[in-house]
Amino acid sequence: MTVIRIGICVLITFAVLAHGAVEPWSQAILETGAAALFLWWSVLLVTRKTSEISWSPLLWPLLGLVLLGLLQIFVPLSVYPNLTRMELLRVAVYLLLFFLFSQAFQTARHWAGFTWFLILLGFSVAVFAILQDLTSNGKLYWFRELRFGGIPFGPFVNRNHFAGLMELLIPIGLAILAVRGVAKQMLPMVALCTALPMGALFLSASRGGIVAFGCEILLLVGLLWLRRGEKRQLLTFIAAIVLAGGLVGWLGVDQVLKRFTAIHNVEVTESRRVSMMRGGWHIFVDNLWTGTGLGTTISVYPRYETLYDGKIVDHVHNDHLEVLAETGIVGGICWLAFLGLTFGIGLKNLSIRNEPLTHAVQLGALVACGGLLVHGFVDFNLHIPSNALLFYLLAGISAANPILDLPS
């Protein structure tokens, strides 16, 4: 299982650094890597080097979406089966890696290793993003031209998707600081590795990201407040927040405010977002039960265009509405079931007194999922493979059964 654990971490890192794995070449590598890891797990199963299969209840609604996608292709229910086929392949990769993660990360020691991986990933990407922003020449990695436009930040073409990644990674560190999930001498390191991503998130000037992060803070404080014995620890992670504010102040508050003004003059306007969401709703109403097909928004939307600006609309800037438009009521039920199980089981797990790090990881994972779902009302992070993959893995962590340290 060590190969699978390392492989999953490598694929996550690759997806993040490859601009979120939104291009065909990076998606192909992600798909090939997932297939290779599943093949290796199959070999371990056949050779009896692993015998138990861990099944998460969250897999059922995801399997429901995959089955719906297959029906959309073969019945056919999709208006563009080829687009649905490509999107279904991406969803299958998330499902496959989710399943493999459940098999490979089952003990507190495994979770601890994955937690440090996420913390260091967030810190490293944030450092890179800040350095690139300070020395920016308008190109990705200082050499790749933006052929189709964009407002880049870090390895992402769209700064809102960088913010989405930070929303997924920051709560883990905050939860560790809040419940003191690591040794006392390690807390300053966790605080630093958490503060820098927070500062980078604010420097990205993503309004949706900042609002979603604010919701994460409120959710984290609320969950801690409900648990006895942790009220005194509510102030623990404030040091990290103050440190992040100091970073923004050191770089210049005026400069950050100017970034908001300059960026918002060239990004999608509020009226345009409302128009896209209205179009997405009309797509859903016209295709009520099974939608137009996974991945078909880019081809279906022009018929529902009400505010034409000459730009291609590939997503309606609302993840939840796009699920309804592409999969209808059936897909909406699967999506609600997934969210219900995630938060229902996640909240139940938080009521159990696990060892501190396990509790912190599950708390941070649940908060991270909540933050990205809030951001999903105004953006499409769940259609960015790197962010979508992390979201599903964190959902799996929050809803996993309390784990014990077992032999590796």
PDB file of C-alpha atoms in Angstrom, residues 132-317:
ATOM      1  CA  GLN A 132       5.588  34.783  -8.691  1.00  0.00           C
ATOM      2  CA  ASP A 133       3.161  37.604  -7.964  1.00  0.00           C
ATOM      3  CA  LEU A 134       5.952  39.887  -6.750  1.00  0.00           C
ATOM      4  CA  THR A 135       8.057  39.186  -9.857  1.00  0.00           C
ATOM      5  CA  SER A 136       5.248  38.593 -12.350  1.00  0.00           C
ATOM      6  CA  ASN A 137       5.755  39.155 -16.077  1.00  0.00           C
ATOM      7  CA  GLY A 138       2.179  38.087 -16.869  1.00  0.00           C
ATOM      8  CA  LYS A 139       3.143  34.502 -17.726  1.00  0.00           C
ATOM      9  CA  LEU A 140       2.590  31.206 -15.914  1.00  0.00           C
ATOM     10  CA  TYR A 141       5.849  30.014 -14.376  1.00  0.00           C
ATOM     11  CA  TRP A 142       7.386  33.152 -15.935  1.00  0.00           C
ATOM     12  CA  PHE A 143       7.490  31.567 -19.396  1.00  0.00           C
ATOM     13  CA  ARG A 144       4.093  30.196 -20.480  1.00  0.00           C
ATOM     14  CA  GLU A 145       1.865  32.637 -22.352  1.00  0.00           C
ATOM     15  CA  LEU A 146      -1.833  32.873 -21.504  1.00  0.00           C
ATOM     16  CA  ARG A 147      -3.311  32.152 -24.935  1.00  0.00           C
ATOM     17  CA  PHE A 148      -6.924  32.428 -23.831  1.00  0.00           C
ATOM     18  CA  GLY A 149      -6.575  35.166 -21.230  1.00  0.00           C
ATOM     19  CA  GLY A 150      -6.986  34.848 -17.499  1.00  0.00           C
ATOM     20  CA  ILE A 151      -5.926  36.391 -14.202  1.00  0.00           C
ATOM     21  CA  PRO A 152      -3.223  33.964 -13.004  1.00  0.00           C
ATOM     22  CA  PHE A 153      -2.048  33.423  -9.460  1.00  0.00           C
ATOM     23  CA  GLY A 154       0.419  30.708  -8.562  1.00  0.00           C
ATOM     24  CA  PRO A 155       0.137  27.694 -10.879  1.00  0.00           C
ATOM     25  CA  PHE A 156      -3.499  28.480 -11.750  1.00  0.00           C
ATOM     26  CA  VAL A 157      -4.747  30.474 -14.729  1.00  0.00           C
ATOM     27  CA  ASN A 158      -7.645  31.742 -12.611  1.00  0.00           C
ATOM     28  CA  ARG A 159      -6.886  33.258  -9.209  1.00  0.00           C
ATOM     29  CA  ASN A 160     -10.305  32.068  -7.930  1.00  0.00           C
ATOM     30  CA  HIS A 161      -9.151  28.484  -8.377  1.00  0.00           C
ATOM     31  CA  PHE A 162      -5.958  29.192  -6.453  1.00  0.00           C
ATOM     32  CA  ALA A 163      -8.207  30.524  -3.697  1.00  0.00           C
ATOM     33  CA  GLY A 164     -10.245  27.318  -3.924  1.00  0.00           C
ATOM     34  CA  LEU A 165      -7.131  25.236  -3.346  1.00  0.00           C
ATOM     35  CA  MET A 166      -6.200  27.339  -0.314  1.00  0.00           C
ATOM     36  CA  GLU A 167      -9.734  26.928   1.059  1.00  0.00           C
ATOM     37  CA  LEU A 168      -9.193  23.172   1.001  1.00  0.00           C
ATOM     38  CA  LEU A 169      -5.740  23.213   2.607  1.00  0.00           C
ATOM     39  CA  ILE A 170      -5.857  25.988   5.221  1.00  0.00           C
ATOM     40  CA  PRO A 171      -8.572  24.511   7.524  1.00  0.00           C
ATOM     41  CA  ILE A 172      -6.447  21.439   8.257  1.00  0.00           C
ATOM     42  CA  GLY A 173      -3.741  23.593   9.844  1.00  0.00           C
ATOM     43  CA  LEU A 174      -6.282  25.788  11.638  1.00  0.00           C
ATOM     44  CA  ALA A 175      -8.005  22.730  13.120  1.00  0.00           C
ATOM     45  CA  ILE A 176      -4.671  21.336  14.333  1.00  0.00           C
ATOM     46  CA  LEU A 177      -3.895  24.658  16.015  1.00  0.00           C
ATOM     47  CA  ALA A 178      -7.380  24.842  17.530  1.00  0.00           C
ATOM     48  CA  VAL A 179      -7.400  21.358  19.100  1.00  0.00           C
ATOM     49  CA  ARG A 180      -3.622  21.093  19.467  1.00  0.00           C
ATOM     50  CA  GLY A 181      -3.447  17.987  17.360  1.00  0.00           C
ATOM     51  CA  VAL A 182       0.359  17.835  17.336  1.00  0.00           C
ATOM     52  CA  ALA A 183       3.120  18.148  19.916  1.00  0.00           C
ATOM     53  CA  LYS A 184       3.467  21.604  21.464  1.00  0.00           C
ATOM     54  CA  GLN A 185       6.875  22.207  19.880  1.00  0.00           C
ATOM     55  CA  MET A 186       5.387  21.621  16.401  1.00  0.00           C
ATOM     56  CA  LEU A 187       2.611  24.214  16.756  1.00  0.00           C
ATOM     57  CA  PRO A 188       4.757  27.204  15.631  1.00  0.00           C
ATOM     58  CA  MET A 189       5.655  25.349  12.429  1.00  0.00           C
ATOM     59  CA  VAL A 190       2.008  24.527  11.771  1.00  0.00           C
ATOM     60  CA  ALA A 191       1.086  28.170  12.447  1.00  0.00           C
ATOM     61  CA  LEU A 192       3.648  29.425   9.933  1.00  0.00           C
ATOM     62  CA  CYS A 193       2.653  26.871   7.294  1.00  0.00           C
ATOM     63  CA  THR A 194      -0.983  27.888   7.776  1.00  0.00           C
ATOM     64  CA  ALA A 195      -0.497  31.658   7.954  1.00  0.00           C
ATOM     65  CA  LEU A 196       1.344  31.947   4.649  1.00  0.00           C
ATOM     66  CA  PRO A 197      -1.439  30.287   2.610  1.00  0.00           C
ATOM     67  CA  MET A 198      -3.943  32.604   4.321  1.00  0.00           C
ATOM     68  CA  GLY A 199      -1.891  35.607   3.299  1.00  0.00           C
ATOM     69  CA  ALA A 200      -1.631  34.263  -0.256  1.00  0.00           C
ATOM     70  CA  LEU A 201      -5.389  33.758  -0.403  1.00  0.00           C
ATOM     71  CA  PHE A 202      -5.991  37.430   0.451  1.00  0.00           C
ATOM     72  CA  LEU A 203      -3.311  38.545  -1.993  1.00  0.00           C
ATOM     73  CA  SER A 204      -5.081  36.621  -4.748  1.00  0.00           C
ATOM     74  CA  ALA A 205      -7.926  39.154  -4.345  1.00  0.00           C
ATOM     75  CA  SER A 206     -10.593  36.490  -4.912  1.00  0.00           C
ATOM     76  CA  ARG A 207     -13.820  37.828  -3.443  1.00  0.00           C
ATOM     77  CA  GLY A 208     -15.503  34.428  -3.535  1.00  0.00           C
ATOM     78  CA  GLY A 209     -12.444  32.852  -1.929  1.00  0.00           C
ATOM     79  CA  ILE A 210     -12.294  35.405   0.877  1.00  0.00           C
ATOM     80  CA  VAL A 211     -16.028  35.107   1.623  1.00  0.00           C
ATOM     81  CA  ALA A 212     -15.766  31.308   1.607  1.00  0.00           C
ATOM     82  CA  PHE A 213     -12.748  31.479   3.940  1.00  0.00           C
ATOM     83  CA  GLY A 214     -14.739  33.715   6.288  1.00  0.00           C
ATOM     84  CA  CYS A 215     -17.477  31.084   6.325  1.00  0.00           C
ATOM     85  CA  GLU A 216     -14.850  28.443   7.128  1.00  0.00           C
ATOM     86  CA  ILE A 217     -13.688  30.444  10.139  1.00  0.00           C
ATOM     87  CA  LEU A 218     -17.279  30.801  11.379  1.00  0.00           C
ATOM     88  CA  LEU A 219     -17.938  27.086  10.859  1.00  0.00           C
ATOM     89  CA  LEU A 220     -14.731  26.107  12.635  1.00  0.00           C
ATOM     90  CA  VAL A 221     -15.458  28.371  15.595  1.00  0.00           C
ATOM     91  CA  GLY A 222     -19.035  27.088  15.744  1.00  0.00           C
ATOM     92  CA  LEU A 223     -18.004  23.437  15.754  1.00  0.00           C
ATOM     93  CA  LEU A 224     -15.370  24.082  18.416  1.00  0.00           C
ATOM     94  CA  TRP A 225     -17.829  26.027  20.543  1.00  0.00           C
ATOM     95  CA  LEU A 226     -20.285  23.127  20.515  1.00  0.00           C
ATOM     96  CA  ARG A 227     -17.672  20.755  21.904  1.00  0.00           C
ATOM     97  CA  ARG A 228     -17.045  20.953  25.614  1.00  0.00           C
ATOM     98  CA  GLY A 229     -13.484  21.393  26.729  1.00  0.00           C
ATOM     99  CA  GLU A 230     -12.419  23.203  23.558  1.00  0.00           C
ATOM    100  CA  LYS A 231     -13.822  26.692  24.176  1.00  0.00           C
ATOM    101  CA  ARG A 232     -10.557  27.803  25.736  1.00  0.00           C
ATOM    102  CA  GLN A 233      -8.696  26.739  22.611  1.00  0.00           C
ATOM    103  CA  LEU A 234     -10.687  29.015  20.295  1.00  0.00           C
ATOM    104  CA  LEU A 235      -7.970  31.664  20.479  1.00  0.00           C
ATOM    105  CA  THR A 236      -5.148  29.278  19.606  1.00  0.00           C
ATOM    106  CA  PHE A 237      -5.324  29.718  15.852  1.00  0.00           C
ATOM    107  CA  ILE A 238      -5.826  33.512  16.043  1.00  0.00           C
ATOM    108  CA  ALA A 239      -2.035  33.838  16.074  1.00  0.00           C
ATOM    109  CA  ALA A 240      -1.941  32.346  12.588  1.00  0.00           C
ATOM    110  CA  ILE A 241      -4.665  34.721  11.391  1.00  0.00           C
ATOM    111  CA  VAL A 242      -2.817  37.722  12.837  1.00  0.00           C
ATOM    112  CA  LEU A 243       0.381  36.516  11.182  1.00  0.00           C
ATOM    113  CA  ALA A 244      -1.408  36.277   7.834  1.00  0.00           C
ATOM    114  CA  GLY A 245      -2.743  39.806   8.311  1.00  0.00           C
ATOM    115  CA  GLY A 246       0.767  40.985   9.092  1.00  0.00           C
ATOM    116  CA  LEU A 247       2.012  39.468   5.839  1.00  0.00           C
ATOM    117  CA  VAL A 248      -0.643  41.323   3.855  1.00  0.00           C
ATOM    118  CA  GLY A 249       0.169  44.533   5.711  1.00  0.00           C
ATOM    119  CA  TRP A 250       3.903  44.107   5.104  1.00  0.00           C
ATOM    120  CA  LEU A 251       3.324  43.721   1.388  1.00  0.00           C
ATOM    121  CA  GLY A 252       1.181  46.847   1.515  1.00  0.00           C
ATOM    122  CA  VAL A 253      -2.522  47.184   2.224  1.00  0.00           C
ATOM    123  CA  ASP A 254      -2.839  49.887  -0.429  1.00  0.00           C
ATOM    124  CA  GLN A 255      -1.301  47.561  -2.988  1.00  0.00           C
ATOM    125  CA  VAL A 256      -3.777  44.809  -2.099  1.00  0.00           C
ATOM    126  CA  LEU A 257      -6.736  47.196  -2.374  1.00  0.00           C
ATOM    127  CA  LYS A 258      -5.480  48.407  -5.759  1.00  0.00           C
ATOM    128  CA  ARG A 259      -5.304  44.764  -6.887  1.00  0.00           C
ATOM    129  CA  PHE A 260      -8.987  44.341  -6.043  1.00  0.00           C
ATOM    130  CA  THR A 261      -9.916  47.399  -8.088  1.00  0.00           C
ATOM    131  CA  ALA A 262      -7.706  46.530 -11.068  1.00  0.00           C
ATOM    132  CA  ILE A 263      -8.699  42.876 -11.193  1.00  0.00           C
ATOM    133  CA  HIS A 264     -12.410  43.413 -10.801  1.00  0.00           C
ATOM    134  CA  ASN A 265     -12.430  45.752 -13.773  1.00  0.00           C
ATOM    135  CA  VAL A 266     -11.423  42.914 -16.099  1.00  0.00           C
ATOM    136  CA  GLU A 267     -13.097  39.850 -14.606  1.00  0.00           C
ATOM    137  CA  VAL A 268     -16.619  38.494 -15.082  1.00  0.00           C
ATOM    138  CA  THR A 269     -19.123  41.086 -13.897  1.00  0.00           C
ATOM    139  CA  GLU A 270     -21.915  40.425 -11.412  1.00  0.00           C
ATOM    140  CA  SER A 271     -24.542  40.922 -14.102  1.00  0.00           C
ATOM    141  CA  ARG A 272     -22.744  38.404 -16.308  1.00  0.00           C
ATOM    142  CA  ARG A 273     -22.637  35.864 -13.479  1.00  0.00           C
ATOM    143  CA  VAL A 274     -26.346  36.329 -12.824  1.00  0.00           C
ATOM    144  CA  SER A 275     -27.042  35.897 -16.532  1.00  0.00           C
ATOM    145  CA  MET A 276     -25.059  32.631 -16.641  1.00  0.00           C
ATOM    146  CA  MET A 277     -26.829  31.280 -13.565  1.00  0.00           C
ATOM    147  CA  ARG A 278     -30.200  32.196 -15.059  1.00  0.00           C
ATOM    148  CA  GLY A 279     -29.228  30.351 -18.219  1.00  0.00           C
ATOM    149  CA  GLY A 280     -28.163  27.329 -16.173  1.00  0.00           C
ATOM    150  CA  TRP A 281     -31.522  27.315 -14.380  1.00  0.00           C
ATOM    151  CA  HIS A 282     -33.399  27.415 -17.668  1.00  0.00           C
ATOM    152  CA  ILE A 283     -31.308  24.478 -18.947  1.00  0.00           C
ATOM    153  CA  PHE A 284     -32.360  22.525 -15.849  1.00  0.00           C
ATOM    154  CA  VAL A 285     -36.039  23.412 -16.252  1.00  0.00           C
ATOM    155  CA  ASP A 286     -36.017  22.350 -19.905  1.00  0.00           C
ATOM    156  CA  ASN A 287     -34.255  19.046 -19.107  1.00  0.00           C
ATOM    157  CA  LEU A 288     -35.804  18.341 -15.749  1.00  0.00           C
ATOM    158  CA  TRP A 289     -35.153  14.680 -14.949  1.00  0.00           C
ATOM    159  CA  THR A 290     -31.765  13.674 -16.353  1.00  0.00           C
ATOM    160  CA  GLY A 291     -30.290  16.947 -17.607  1.00  0.00           C
ATOM    161  CA  THR A 292     -28.480  17.590 -20.866  1.00  0.00           C
ATOM    162  CA  GLY A 293     -25.559  15.282 -20.064  1.00  0.00           C
ATOM    163  CA  LEU A 294     -22.372  15.577 -18.038  1.00  0.00           C
ATOM    164  CA  GLY A 295     -19.957  18.112 -19.516  1.00  0.00           C
ATOM    165  CA  THR A 296     -22.405  19.522 -22.063  1.00  0.00           C
ATOM    166  CA  THR A 297     -22.804  23.052 -20.668  1.00  0.00           C
ATOM    167  CA  ILE A 298     -20.240  24.506 -23.064  1.00  0.00           C
ATOM    168  CA  SER A 299     -22.308  23.353 -26.066  1.00  0.00           C
ATOM    169  CA  VAL A 300     -25.823  23.794 -24.695  1.00  0.00           C
ATOM    170  CA  TYR A 301     -25.475  27.208 -23.073  1.00  0.00           C
ATOM    171  CA  PRO A 302     -25.370  29.386 -26.264  1.00  0.00           C
ATOM    172  CA  ARG A 303     -29.051  28.604 -26.849  1.00  0.00           C
ATOM    173  CA  TYR A 304     -29.830  30.161 -23.449  1.00  0.00           C
ATOM    174  CA  GLU A 305     -27.497  33.155 -23.796  1.00  0.00           C
ATOM    175  CA  THR A 306     -29.128  36.438 -22.686  1.00  0.00           C
ATOM    176  CA  LEU A 307     -26.088  38.674 -22.211  1.00  0.00           C
ATOM    177  CA  TYR A 308     -23.726  38.057 -25.116  1.00  0.00           C
ATOM    178  CA  ASP A 309     -20.176  39.382 -24.746  1.00  0.00           C
ATOM    179  CA  GLY A 310     -18.374  37.322 -27.388  1.00  0.00           C
ATOM    180  CA  LYS A 311     -16.831  34.913 -24.849  1.00  0.00           C
ATOM    181  CA  ILE A 312     -17.300  31.167 -24.635  1.00  0.00           C
ATOM    182  CA  VAL A 313     -19.190  29.990 -21.540  1.00  0.00           C
ATOM    183  CA  ASP A 314     -17.879  26.603 -20.450  1.00  0.00           C
ATOM    184  CA  HIS A 315     -19.338  26.764 -16.925  1.00  0.00           C
ATOM    185  CA  VAL A 316     -22.177  28.787 -15.388  1.00  0.00           C
ATOM    186  CA  HIS A 317     -20.093  29.855 -12.335  1.00  0.00           C
TER     187      HIS A 317
END
